Short mmCIF file of C-alpha atoms (C1' of nucleotides) in Angstrom, two decimals:
data_model
loop_
_atom_site.label_atom_id
_atom_site.label_comp_id
_atom_site.label_asym_id
_atom_site.label_seq_id
_atom_site.Cartn_x
_atom_site.Cartn_y
_atom_site.Cartn_z
CA UNK J 7 142.26 134.46 -129.66
CA UNK J 8 138.64 136.42 -131.25
CA UNK J 9 138.09 135.85 -135.33
CA UNK J 10 138.82 140.20 -136.72
CA UNK J 11 137.60 138.90 -139.66
CA UNK J 12 134.51 139.92 -139.14
CA UNK J 13 134.94 144.02 -140.13
CA UNK J 14 132.76 145.21 -139.14
CA UNK J 15 133.31 144.43 -135.71
CA UNK J 16 136.67 147.07 -135.97
CA UNK J 17 136.48 148.79 -132.98
CA UNK J 18 139.96 151.25 -132.01
CA UNK J 19 140.04 154.16 -129.13
CA UNK J 20 141.43 157.02 -129.27
CA UNK J 21 142.21 157.71 -125.64
CA UNK J 22 144.26 160.82 -124.91
CA UNK J 23 143.89 162.99 -121.54
CA UNK J 24 143.33 166.25 -120.78
CA UNK J 25 146.01 167.01 -119.05
CA UNK J 26 147.72 169.02 -121.55
CA UNK J 27 146.75 169.84 -124.49
CA UNK J 28 147.27 168.21 -128.23
CA UNK J 29 150.39 167.82 -129.31
CA UNK J 30 151.39 166.04 -132.00
CA UNK J 31 152.65 162.21 -131.39
CA UNK J 32 149.64 162.12 -129.40
CA UNK J 33 148.35 163.56 -133.19
CA UNK J 34 149.94 161.20 -134.76
CA UNK J 35 148.90 158.24 -132.80
CA UNK J 36 145.32 159.54 -133.37
CA UNK J 37 145.09 159.94 -137.01
CA UNK J 38 146.87 156.59 -137.18
CA UNK J 39 143.28 155.19 -135.45
CA UNK J 40 141.00 156.61 -137.47
CA UNK J 41 143.09 155.52 -140.92
CA UNK J 42 142.29 151.93 -139.25
CA UNK J 43 138.88 152.19 -138.25
CA UNK J 44 137.48 154.47 -141.62
CA UNK J 45 140.21 151.78 -143.55
CA UNK J 46 137.70 148.41 -143.04
CA UNK J 47 134.61 149.96 -142.47
CA UNK J 48 135.55 150.02 -137.94
CA UNK J 49 134.34 152.29 -135.71
CA UNK J 50 136.75 155.09 -134.38
CA UNK J 51 136.03 155.84 -130.67
CA UNK J 52 136.82 159.11 -128.74
CA UNK J 53 137.54 159.02 -124.67
CA UNK J 54 138.68 161.46 -122.13
CA UNK J 55 140.63 159.60 -119.44
CA UNK J 56 140.22 162.02 -116.67
CA UNK J 57 140.81 160.02 -114.08
CA UNK J 58 144.01 162.03 -112.34
CA UNK J 59 142.12 164.71 -111.14
CA UNK J 60 144.40 166.55 -109.56
CA UNK J 61 145.58 167.43 -113.83
CA UNK J 62 143.27 167.50 -115.69
CA UNK J 63 141.17 169.95 -117.05
CA UNK J 64 138.03 170.36 -118.64
CA UNK J 65 139.66 174.10 -121.48
CA UNK J 66 142.40 170.62 -122.18
CA UNK J 67 139.37 168.08 -123.69
CA UNK J 68 137.98 171.12 -124.81
CA UNK J 69 141.37 172.08 -126.94
CA UNK J 70 142.12 168.13 -127.85
CA UNK J 71 138.61 167.55 -129.35
CA UNK J 72 139.19 171.61 -131.22
CA UNK J 73 142.63 170.23 -133.07
CA UNK J 74 141.17 166.71 -133.43
CA UNK J 75 138.36 168.19 -135.30
CA UNK J 76 141.04 171.13 -137.16
CA UNK J 77 142.95 168.53 -138.37
CA UNK J 78 139.71 166.20 -139.65
CA UNK J 79 139.13 163.43 -137.87
CA UNK J 80 136.02 162.91 -136.84
CA UNK J 81 135.18 160.26 -134.27
CA UNK J 82 132.11 157.33 -134.34
CA UNK J 83 131.19 157.61 -130.26
CA UNK J 84 132.36 159.23 -127.49
CA UNK J 85 134.14 161.34 -126.15
CA UNK J 86 132.76 159.36 -123.72
CA UNK J 87 134.10 160.35 -121.00
CA UNK J 88 135.73 158.17 -117.86
CA UNK J 89 134.66 160.52 -115.10
CA UNK J 90 131.45 159.35 -115.11
CA UNK J 91 132.30 155.90 -115.81
CA UNK J 92 133.19 155.35 -112.51
CA UNK J 93 130.80 153.38 -110.29
CA UNK J 94 131.95 150.61 -114.04
CA UNK J 95 135.62 151.21 -112.34
CA UNK J 96 134.30 150.04 -108.81
CA UNK J 97 132.70 147.45 -109.69
CA UNK J 98 135.14 146.00 -111.67
CA UNK J 99 138.02 145.97 -108.80
CA UNK J 100 134.88 144.83 -105.97
CA UNK J 101 134.82 141.69 -108.35
CA UNK J 102 138.69 141.53 -108.71
CA UNK J 103 138.62 141.76 -104.74
CA UNK J 104 136.63 139.18 -104.50
CA UNK J 105 138.23 136.65 -107.24
CA UNK J 106 141.43 137.01 -105.18
CA UNK J 107 143.11 138.79 -107.99
CA UNK J 108 143.61 142.43 -106.27
CA UNK J 109 144.23 143.45 -102.27
CA UNK J 110 144.23 145.98 -99.33
CA UNK J 111 146.77 147.99 -99.31
CA UNK J 112 147.88 150.08 -96.21
CA UNK J 113 151.43 151.07 -97.00
CA UNK J 114 151.80 154.54 -97.32
CA UNK J 115 151.44 155.51 -101.37
CA UNK J 116 155.89 154.72 -102.81
CA UNK J 117 156.45 152.50 -99.59
CA UNK J 118 154.82 149.09 -100.30
CA UNK J 119 156.19 146.54 -100.41
CA UNK J 120 155.89 142.87 -101.49
CA UNK J 121 155.36 141.51 -97.45
CA UNK J 122 151.96 143.28 -97.56
CA UNK J 123 150.57 140.10 -99.83
CA UNK J 124 150.58 139.01 -96.99
CA UNK J 125 148.92 141.10 -94.50
CA UNK J 126 146.23 141.27 -97.73
CA UNK J 127 142.44 141.73 -97.02
CA UNK J 128 139.48 142.11 -98.96
CA UNK J 129 138.77 144.59 -96.78
CA UNK J 130 139.27 147.86 -94.67
CA UNK J 131 140.66 150.51 -96.21
CA UNK J 132 143.17 152.01 -98.31
CA UNK J 133 144.51 150.86 -102.60
CA UNK J 134 143.58 148.56 -103.95
CA UNK J 135 146.46 146.62 -105.35
CA UNK J 136 146.15 143.91 -108.42
CA UNK J 137 148.30 140.38 -106.99
CA UNK J 138 150.47 139.99 -110.28
CA UNK J 139 150.25 136.22 -110.24
CA UNK J 140 153.60 134.27 -111.56
CA UNK J 141 154.91 133.43 -114.92
CA UNK J 142 155.67 134.15 -118.09
CA UNK J 143 153.75 137.15 -120.07
CA UNK J 144 154.11 136.45 -123.74
CA UNK J 145 152.24 138.98 -126.53
CA UNK J 146 151.78 139.71 -130.27
CA UNK J 147 152.12 143.27 -131.07
CA UNK J 148 150.78 144.03 -134.22
CA UNK J 149 153.78 146.68 -135.24
CA UNK J 150 157.06 145.11 -132.33
CA UNK J 151 156.20 141.46 -134.05
CA UNK J 152 156.58 138.91 -130.22
CA UNK J 153 156.95 140.71 -127.04
CA UNK J 154 157.52 138.54 -123.62
CA UNK J 155 158.38 139.20 -119.20
CA UNK J 156 158.12 138.07 -117.11
CA UNK J 157 155.49 138.41 -114.44
CA UNK J 158 157.99 138.90 -111.16
CA UNK J 159 159.41 141.92 -112.96
CA UNK J 160 156.47 143.37 -112.26
CA UNK J 161 154.61 144.92 -109.36
CA UNK J 162 151.00 144.57 -107.83
CA UNK J 163 150.36 148.21 -109.73
CA UNK J 164 147.85 150.02 -107.73
CA UNK J 165 143.82 149.38 -109.23
CA UNK J 166 142.17 151.98 -107.14
CA UNK J 167 143.95 155.04 -105.44
CA UNK J 168 142.66 155.40 -101.41
CA UNK J 169 140.10 157.48 -102.49
CA UNK J 170 137.79 154.91 -104.94
CA UNK J 171 139.17 156.54 -108.21
CA UNK J 172 141.09 154.55 -110.82
CA UNK J 173 143.49 153.91 -111.80
CA UNK J 174 144.70 153.87 -115.95
CA UNK J 175 145.81 150.93 -116.19
CA UNK J 176 142.68 149.91 -114.14
CA UNK J 177 140.15 152.26 -116.49
CA UNK J 178 141.90 151.24 -119.67
CA UNK J 179 141.25 147.68 -119.17
CA UNK J 180 137.23 147.60 -117.99
CA UNK J 181 136.55 150.89 -120.54
CA UNK J 182 138.21 148.42 -124.00
CA UNK J 183 136.93 145.35 -122.48
CA UNK J 184 132.90 147.66 -121.91
CA UNK J 185 132.76 149.48 -125.51
CA UNK J 186 134.68 145.90 -127.05
CA UNK J 187 137.41 147.76 -128.49
CA UNK J 188 138.68 144.69 -131.46
CA UNK J 189 143.08 146.72 -132.00
CA UNK J 190 144.29 148.50 -129.09
CA UNK J 191 146.97 151.00 -130.88
CA UNK J 192 149.00 153.85 -129.33
CA UNK J 193 151.93 154.75 -128.65
CA UNK J 194 155.30 152.14 -127.33
CA UNK J 195 155.61 153.40 -124.28
CA UNK J 196 152.82 152.35 -123.37
CA UNK J 197 154.55 148.48 -124.72
CA UNK J 198 155.72 147.75 -121.40
CA UNK J 199 152.27 148.51 -120.17
CA UNK J 200 150.19 146.22 -121.85
CA UNK J 201 151.62 142.80 -120.70
CA UNK J 202 150.07 145.01 -116.75
CA UNK J 203 146.94 145.30 -118.60
CA UNK J 204 146.19 141.91 -119.52
CA UNK J 205 146.99 139.77 -117.02
CA UNK J 206 143.54 142.41 -115.56
CA UNK J 207 141.72 140.99 -118.72
CA UNK J 208 142.25 137.78 -117.73
CA UNK J 209 141.22 138.60 -113.92
CA UNK J 210 138.55 140.26 -116.09
CA UNK J 211 137.85 137.45 -117.86
CA UNK J 212 137.28 139.09 -120.84
CA UNK J 213 138.95 137.86 -124.55
CA UNK J 214 141.88 140.10 -125.56
CA UNK J 215 142.39 142.89 -128.13
CA UNK J 216 144.84 142.84 -130.98
CA UNK J 217 147.49 145.38 -129.70
CA UNK J 218 149.86 147.78 -132.75
CA UNK J 219 151.88 150.04 -130.44
CA UNK J 220 153.17 153.23 -133.21
CA UNK J 221 156.58 154.52 -132.37
CA UNK J 222 157.45 157.52 -131.52
CA UNK J 223 157.51 161.22 -132.08
CA UNK J 224 161.24 162.43 -131.00
CA UNK J 225 162.64 166.49 -131.40
CA UNK J 226 164.93 167.74 -134.30
CA UNK J 227 167.58 166.95 -130.87
CA UNK J 228 166.54 163.53 -131.21
CA UNK J 229 164.80 163.10 -126.99
CA UNK J 230 161.33 162.98 -127.22
CA UNK J 231 159.12 165.78 -128.40
CA UNK J 232 158.32 168.94 -125.39
CA UNK J 233 157.72 171.91 -124.96
CA UNK J 234 161.79 173.42 -125.21
CA UNK J 235 160.60 171.74 -129.42
CA UNK J 236 158.82 175.08 -129.19
CA UNK J 237 155.55 173.51 -131.78
CA UNK J 238 154.74 171.30 -130.42
CA UNK J 239 151.28 171.33 -130.28
CA UNK J 240 148.86 171.01 -132.65
CA UNK J 241 147.23 174.12 -132.78
CA UNK J 242 150.69 175.78 -132.71
CA UNK J 243 151.09 175.26 -136.49
CA UNK J 244 148.02 176.32 -137.31
CA UNK J 245 148.39 179.42 -136.10
CA UNK J 246 152.07 179.15 -138.35
CA UNK J 247 149.34 178.70 -141.27
CA UNK J 248 149.52 175.06 -141.89
CA UNK J 249 146.98 174.44 -143.54
CA UNK J 250 145.34 170.94 -142.32
CA UNK J 251 145.53 169.00 -145.17
CA UNK J 252 149.72 168.76 -145.50
CA UNK J 253 149.01 168.30 -141.64
CA UNK J 254 147.30 165.16 -142.09
CA UNK J 255 148.82 164.23 -144.72
CA UNK J 256 152.44 164.89 -143.23
CA UNK J 257 151.46 163.07 -139.84
CA UNK J 258 150.67 159.69 -141.84
CA UNK J 259 153.53 159.53 -143.09
CA UNK J 260 156.08 160.11 -139.61
CA UNK J 261 156.22 156.06 -138.84
CA UNK J 262 154.87 154.81 -141.71
CA UNK J 263 155.03 154.04 -145.76
CA UNK J 264 152.75 152.29 -148.27
CA UNK J 265 155.70 151.19 -149.80
CA UNK J 266 155.23 152.77 -152.71
CA UNK J 267 157.23 155.98 -153.81
CA UNK J 268 153.94 158.16 -152.98
CA UNK J 269 154.39 160.97 -150.64
CA UNK J 270 150.59 163.25 -152.06
CA UNK J 271 147.30 161.54 -150.62
CA UNK J 272 144.49 162.39 -150.67
CA UNK J 273 142.21 161.53 -148.36
CA UNK J 274 140.74 158.31 -149.99
CA UNK J 275 144.03 157.47 -151.04
CA UNK J 276 145.31 157.74 -148.10
CA UNK J 277 142.36 155.00 -145.94
CA UNK J 278 143.25 152.73 -148.88
CA UNK J 279 147.03 152.78 -148.46
CA UNK J 280 147.12 152.98 -144.95
CA UNK J 281 147.26 149.38 -142.74
CA UNK J 282 149.89 147.86 -139.48
CA UNK J 283 152.76 146.24 -141.65
CA UNK J 284 153.09 149.55 -143.23
CA UNK J 285 153.47 151.30 -139.47
CA UNK J 286 157.66 151.79 -138.69
CA UNK J 287 159.13 149.67 -136.07
CA UNK J 288 161.32 152.80 -135.03
CA UNK J 289 160.91 156.01 -133.05
CA UNK J 290 160.46 158.68 -136.02
CA UNK J 291 161.76 163.37 -135.42
CA UNK J 292 159.85 165.64 -136.44
CA UNK J 293 161.54 167.43 -139.72
CA UNK J 294 159.91 170.64 -139.79
CA UNK J 295 161.16 171.49 -142.92
CA UNK J 296 159.74 168.65 -144.88
CA UNK J 297 156.21 169.94 -143.38
CA UNK J 298 156.99 173.17 -144.57
CA UNK J 299 157.23 171.59 -148.49
CA UNK J 300 153.93 169.52 -148.15
CA UNK J 301 152.29 172.97 -147.41
CA UNK J 302 153.75 174.61 -149.81
CA UNK J 303 152.65 171.73 -151.48
CA UNK J 304 149.59 171.79 -150.96
CA UNK J 305 148.34 175.85 -150.81
CA UNK J 306 149.63 175.55 -154.45
CA UNK J 307 146.45 173.37 -154.81
CA UNK J 308 143.96 172.80 -152.62
CA UNK J 309 140.96 174.19 -154.34
CA UNK J 310 140.55 178.45 -155.37
CA UNK J 311 136.72 177.60 -152.67
CA UNK J 312 139.05 176.48 -149.62
CA UNK J 313 141.38 178.40 -149.91
CA UNK J 314 139.58 181.77 -149.45
CA UNK J 315 138.19 179.78 -146.52
CA UNK J 316 141.50 179.68 -144.68
CA UNK J 317 142.73 182.35 -145.96
CA UNK J 318 139.80 184.63 -145.27
CA UNK J 319 140.73 184.72 -141.44
CA UNK J 320 143.92 186.12 -141.81
CA UNK J 321 143.11 188.27 -144.20
CA UNK J 322 140.42 190.14 -142.05
CA UNK J 323 143.18 189.57 -139.33
CA UNK J 324 145.63 191.68 -141.64
CA UNK J 325 142.48 195.03 -142.17
CA UNK J 326 142.76 193.62 -145.76
CA UNK J 327 139.39 191.99 -146.69
CA UNK J 328 136.77 193.11 -148.11
CA UNK J 329 133.24 191.61 -149.43
CA UNK J 330 133.99 192.90 -152.80
CA UNK J 331 136.86 190.22 -153.80
CA UNK J 332 134.83 187.30 -153.59
CA UNK J 333 132.10 189.71 -155.20
CA UNK J 334 133.16 192.30 -158.23
CA UNK J 335 136.60 191.45 -157.08
CA UNK J 336 136.57 187.49 -157.16
CA UNK J 337 138.60 187.12 -160.49
CA UNK J 338 141.19 189.44 -159.44
CA UNK J 339 142.00 188.22 -156.53
CA UNK J 340 141.57 184.99 -157.46
CA UNK J 341 144.55 186.39 -160.10
CA UNK J 342 146.28 187.96 -157.19
CA UNK J 343 145.64 184.65 -155.31
CA UNK J 344 146.92 182.38 -158.24
CA UNK J 345 149.94 185.06 -159.15
CA UNK J 346 151.23 184.51 -154.89
CA UNK J 347 150.70 180.23 -154.75
CA UNK J 348 154.03 179.19 -155.76
CA UNK J 349 154.53 182.02 -153.76
CA UNK J 350 153.73 181.48 -150.75
CA UNK J 351 155.21 178.08 -147.47
CA UNK J 352 152.41 179.49 -144.86
CA UNK J 353 148.52 180.49 -144.97
CA UNK J 354 151.03 184.87 -143.73
CA UNK J 355 152.87 184.59 -146.72
CA UNK J 356 149.63 185.11 -148.81
CA UNK J 357 148.70 188.31 -146.31
CA UNK J 358 151.91 189.92 -146.00
CA UNK J 359 153.00 189.41 -150.01
CA UNK J 360 149.28 190.25 -150.68
CA UNK J 361 149.75 194.56 -149.52
CA UNK J 362 150.44 196.23 -152.29
CA UNK J 363 147.68 194.24 -154.21
CA UNK J 364 144.67 195.80 -151.58
CA UNK J 365 145.37 197.84 -149.38
CA UNK J 366 144.45 201.57 -150.40
CA UNK J 367 148.44 203.17 -149.76
CA UNK J 368 151.27 202.21 -151.04
CA UNK J 369 154.65 201.67 -149.02
CA UNK J 370 157.88 202.52 -151.46
CA UNK J 371 160.84 200.07 -150.27
CA UNK J 372 162.77 203.17 -150.85
CA UNK J 373 166.76 200.79 -151.63
CA UNK J 374 163.99 199.64 -154.48
CA UNK J 375 163.48 203.30 -155.72
CA UNK J 376 167.22 203.91 -155.51
CA UNK J 377 168.17 200.88 -157.42
CA UNK J 378 165.81 201.16 -160.33
CA UNK J 379 166.47 205.29 -160.27
CA UNK J 380 169.93 204.39 -161.66
CA UNK J 381 168.19 204.70 -164.49
CA UNK J 382 168.39 208.21 -165.16
CA UNK J 383 164.99 208.61 -167.33
CA UNK J 384 162.95 205.71 -166.10
CA UNK J 385 160.56 208.04 -164.69
CA UNK J 386 160.27 209.77 -167.38
CA UNK J 387 159.40 205.75 -169.46
CA UNK J 388 157.44 204.67 -166.98
CA UNK J 389 154.52 208.34 -168.06
CA UNK J 390 155.40 207.27 -171.29
CA UNK J 391 154.21 203.15 -170.87
CA UNK J 392 151.05 204.85 -169.35
CA UNK J 393 149.93 207.10 -171.48
CA UNK J 394 150.19 203.48 -174.22
CA UNK J 395 148.55 201.41 -172.23
CA UNK J 396 146.07 203.71 -171.25
CA UNK J 397 144.73 203.02 -175.29
CA UNK J 398 145.44 199.39 -174.69
CA UNK J 399 142.10 198.69 -175.40
CA UNK J 400 142.77 194.49 -174.22
CA UNK J 401 144.82 194.38 -171.14
CA UNK J 402 145.45 190.86 -171.18
CA UNK J 403 149.22 189.39 -170.51
CA UNK J 404 150.13 188.87 -174.46
CA UNK J 405 148.97 193.23 -175.20
CA UNK J 406 150.64 193.88 -172.24
CA UNK J 407 154.30 192.08 -172.69
CA UNK J 408 153.59 193.56 -176.48
CA UNK J 409 153.87 197.09 -175.68
CA UNK J 410 155.77 196.79 -172.61
CA UNK J 411 159.38 194.73 -175.25
CA UNK J 412 157.94 197.16 -177.94
CA UNK J 413 158.76 200.45 -176.08
CA UNK J 414 161.59 198.91 -173.87
CA UNK J 415 162.96 198.33 -178.04
CA UNK J 416 161.91 201.96 -178.82
CA UNK J 417 164.19 203.48 -175.65
CA UNK J 418 166.72 201.34 -176.31
CA UNK J 419 167.46 199.83 -173.34
CA UNK J 420 166.61 196.82 -172.50
CA UNK J 421 163.12 194.92 -171.63
CA UNK J 422 164.20 194.21 -167.89
CA UNK J 423 164.87 197.92 -167.19
CA UNK J 424 161.96 198.89 -167.89
CA UNK J 425 160.16 195.95 -166.31
CA UNK J 426 162.14 196.77 -163.02
CA UNK J 427 161.07 199.81 -162.94
CA UNK J 428 157.81 199.36 -163.26
CA UNK J 429 158.04 196.63 -160.04
CA UNK J 430 158.98 199.04 -157.54
CA UNK J 431 156.02 202.11 -159.17
CA UNK J 432 154.08 199.73 -159.33
CA UNK J 433 154.57 197.51 -155.59
CA UNK J 434 156.93 199.26 -154.44
CA UNK J 435 158.49 196.19 -154.17
CA UNK J 436 162.12 194.85 -156.43
CA UNK J 437 160.21 191.50 -155.89
CA UNK J 438 157.04 190.76 -157.32
CA UNK J 439 155.37 187.82 -159.35
CA UNK J 440 155.50 188.90 -163.04
CA UNK J 441 155.35 192.21 -164.31
CA UNK J 442 152.34 191.02 -166.00
CA UNK J 443 150.91 188.82 -163.51
CA UNK J 444 150.62 192.47 -161.75
CA UNK J 445 149.85 194.25 -163.68
CA UNK J 446 146.24 192.41 -164.54
CA UNK J 447 146.41 192.08 -160.62
CA UNK J 448 146.20 196.17 -160.05
CA UNK J 449 143.66 196.08 -163.37
CA UNK J 450 143.93 199.23 -165.34
CA UNK J 451 143.99 202.55 -164.03
CA UNK J 452 145.82 201.60 -160.48
CA UNK J 453 148.89 200.06 -162.76
CA UNK J 454 148.22 203.67 -164.90
CA UNK J 455 148.07 205.87 -161.70
CA UNK J 456 150.67 204.21 -160.03
CA UNK J 457 152.95 204.23 -163.16
CA UNK J 458 151.81 208.13 -163.73
CA UNK J 459 152.69 209.05 -159.96
CA UNK J 460 156.17 207.62 -159.35
"C1'" G C 9 170.80 150.01 -112.10
"C1'" G C 10 166.55 146.56 -113.96
"C1'" C C 11 162.75 144.73 -117.24
"C1'" C C 12 161.04 145.96 -122.26
"C1'" C C 13 162.01 147.81 -127.70
"C1'" C C 14 164.24 149.61 -131.54
"C1'" A C 15 168.94 149.89 -134.91
"C1'" U C 16 169.83 152.07 -143.47
"C1'" C C 17 171.39 158.45 -146.43
"C1'" G C 18 171.84 165.03 -141.34
"C1'" U C 19 165.75 164.21 -142.03
"C1'" C C 20 161.29 160.04 -142.64
"C1'" U C 21 161.56 155.58 -145.59
"C1'" A C 22 162.22 151.89 -149.61
"C1'" A C 23 164.38 146.54 -149.99
"C1'" C C 24 160.11 141.10 -147.02
"C1'" G C 25 169.12 136.36 -148.82
"C1'" G C 26 170.62 138.16 -154.49
"C1'" U C 27 169.71 145.24 -156.63
"C1'" U C 28 175.08 149.84 -158.91
"C1'" A C 29 171.32 150.19 -152.36
"C1'" G C 30 165.84 153.38 -154.46
"C1'" G C 31 161.75 157.73 -153.50
"C1'" A C 32 161.16 161.94 -151.06
"C1'" C C 33 162.86 166.80 -147.05
"C1'" G C 34 167.53 169.60 -147.01
"C1'" U C 35 171.56 170.75 -149.25
"C1'" G C 36 175.33 172.62 -154.01
"C1'" G C 37 175.13 173.04 -159.69
"C1'" C C 38 172.52 173.76 -164.53
"C1'" C C 39 168.10 175.25 -166.78
"C1'" C C 40 164.12 177.97 -166.99
"C1'" U C 41 163.88 183.65 -166.37
"C1'" C C 42 161.13 191.28 -166.15
"C1'" U C 43 162.99 190.23 -159.85
"C1'" C C 44 161.03 186.61 -156.13
"C1'" A C 45 159.85 182.03 -155.94
"C1'" A C 46 157.94 177.41 -158.82
"C1'" G C 47 159.53 173.88 -162.21
"C1'" G C 48 163.14 170.58 -164.78
"C1'" C C 49 167.93 168.45 -165.15
"C1'" C C 50 171.89 166.66 -162.91
"C1'" A C 51 174.67 165.94 -157.94
"C1'" A C 52 176.51 164.86 -152.63
"C1'" A C 53 174.89 161.85 -149.57
"C1'" A C 54 173.37 155.71 -145.58
"C1'" U C 55 173.22 149.58 -144.16
"C1'" A C 56 176.17 151.82 -136.23
"C1'" C C 57 180.58 147.70 -134.95
"C1'" G C 58 182.12 143.23 -134.13
"C1'" G C 59 181.40 137.23 -134.53
"C1'" G C 60 178.60 134.23 -137.33
"C1'" U C 61 174.65 130.98 -140.16
"C1'" U C 62 174.80 130.90 -145.81
"C1'" C C 63 177.40 130.06 -152.56
"C1'" G C 64 175.59 134.84 -151.37
"C1'" A C 65 173.71 139.40 -146.44
"C1'" U C 66 170.87 145.95 -145.28
"C1'" U C 67 167.96 141.62 -144.55
"C1'" C C 68 168.51 135.60 -139.88
"C1'" C C 69 171.22 134.56 -135.60
"C1'" C C 70 174.93 136.23 -131.14
"C1'" G C 71 177.46 140.05 -128.68
"C1'" U C 72 178.88 145.08 -128.29
"C1'" U C 73 178.22 150.32 -128.99
"C1'" G C 74 174.36 154.57 -128.82
"C1'" G C 75 168.39 155.81 -129.02
"C1'" G C 76 164.17 155.44 -126.50
"C1'" G C 77 160.34 154.03 -123.17
"C1'" C C 78 158.63 151.11 -118.69
"C1'" U C 79 159.55 150.78 -113.63
"C1'" A C 80 154.24 155.92 -109.76
"C1'" C C 81 146.88 156.05 -104.64
"C1'" C C 82 150.14 160.24 -114.00
"C1'" A C 83 148.56 158.39 -117.95
#
RNA sequence: GGCCCCAUCGUCUAACGGUUAGGACGUGGCCCUCUCAAGGCCAAAAUACGGGUUCGAUUCCCGUUGGGGCUACCA
């Protein structure tokens, strides 16, 4: 076994196949790879496994890169493309052939029998198969523990297809050796593949890396995540208004635990806390409600400039953006954001709730108007309120509250009645942030004007 | 079917032979309160089952059941 105490030799890779978009399971694996590399000062390498020309596409590769970037998982090397390294695999296949570890097989696809080994040749056509040796293959997985299997349960698998393209097992092993990968961290769907690959390492005379297989992420119905579960693509979460910080924090805690009760993790904290020992052996069910909670937590705490950066495209999309929001109107815009933070679970919630404050015209919810109109003199009262505000020298929370409470007492109505009326007059709705916040967001001019015209 | 792996509240998980089995999401209640949220407090909620080993099992071993993965000239 190689000595892994020298952390400068830590090299991990994320090796997606561009036959689909980056799904949550892949993202979580990538996150663990990245975390492990960062934790030990190693290298995080990105490799695109596009040896299946039929099913791979460039758009998918682009999408995967985009998703990793969105998640903030920056790579140190790559992306390497297996489709550009075909010679390497052929050479390895040739070496295996020459060493007697492999043979040509002309059986029709799917029709291979062990008898084929007998006529095995080092030349000729067809696919190249690995000659699986007798014996027990065992290895220590860093998360699962000791695993062993009899090699006679493994078929002589294909190394090189008839067309000369390598299959997965050959290309991973060749690349992991060539790229000096020290730790293979990947999904548990690969544990059954590991013995085959170990046999290949041996046949190629290369030292073994450490293996760590992380459990799968299941959909809410406890079956494997798939399109049926709706949003399984990482980018679908961006579209839903999820912020990458939240998604990453949520993902980190799916199948991994720091061993403490801490749940909110900043980047550096997460890197420091991460270890293979904390990875669970059992599959985890994806819990959308918890993701939503994480998102709300982050939306509440994100620094203004980051929040605004995420929000800007959304506002532009909704036709609510104007550059003054970052300049002349910056103060009241930030006031609006503060008011909306605890009321938003997604980025869309900000936009949806911003209309009454950023829109030029106000739409009244008729039910809200009707409810407030039960107080017969509410309009007169609100007009009086407008007059009082007109002469208010200082427009802040304290002075506004003082004016409203004093007026309510004077008019012999409950303060809530006045506030409720003002809410509808100012926002058109029966729900909003605190009424004084609303007034400050709107500013004296708009506040007074809307009260008067109600 | 064969082989491999897994199993604590509904969900994510803590416990690494001795705890009233802890935390979080969600759920219910209360508080706060100008509405809605957020926030605070409280509550209900789990060791799959059966055998061992042990003074003592969530924890170690075996079996059962359940779940997942692999079994392609996919990755």
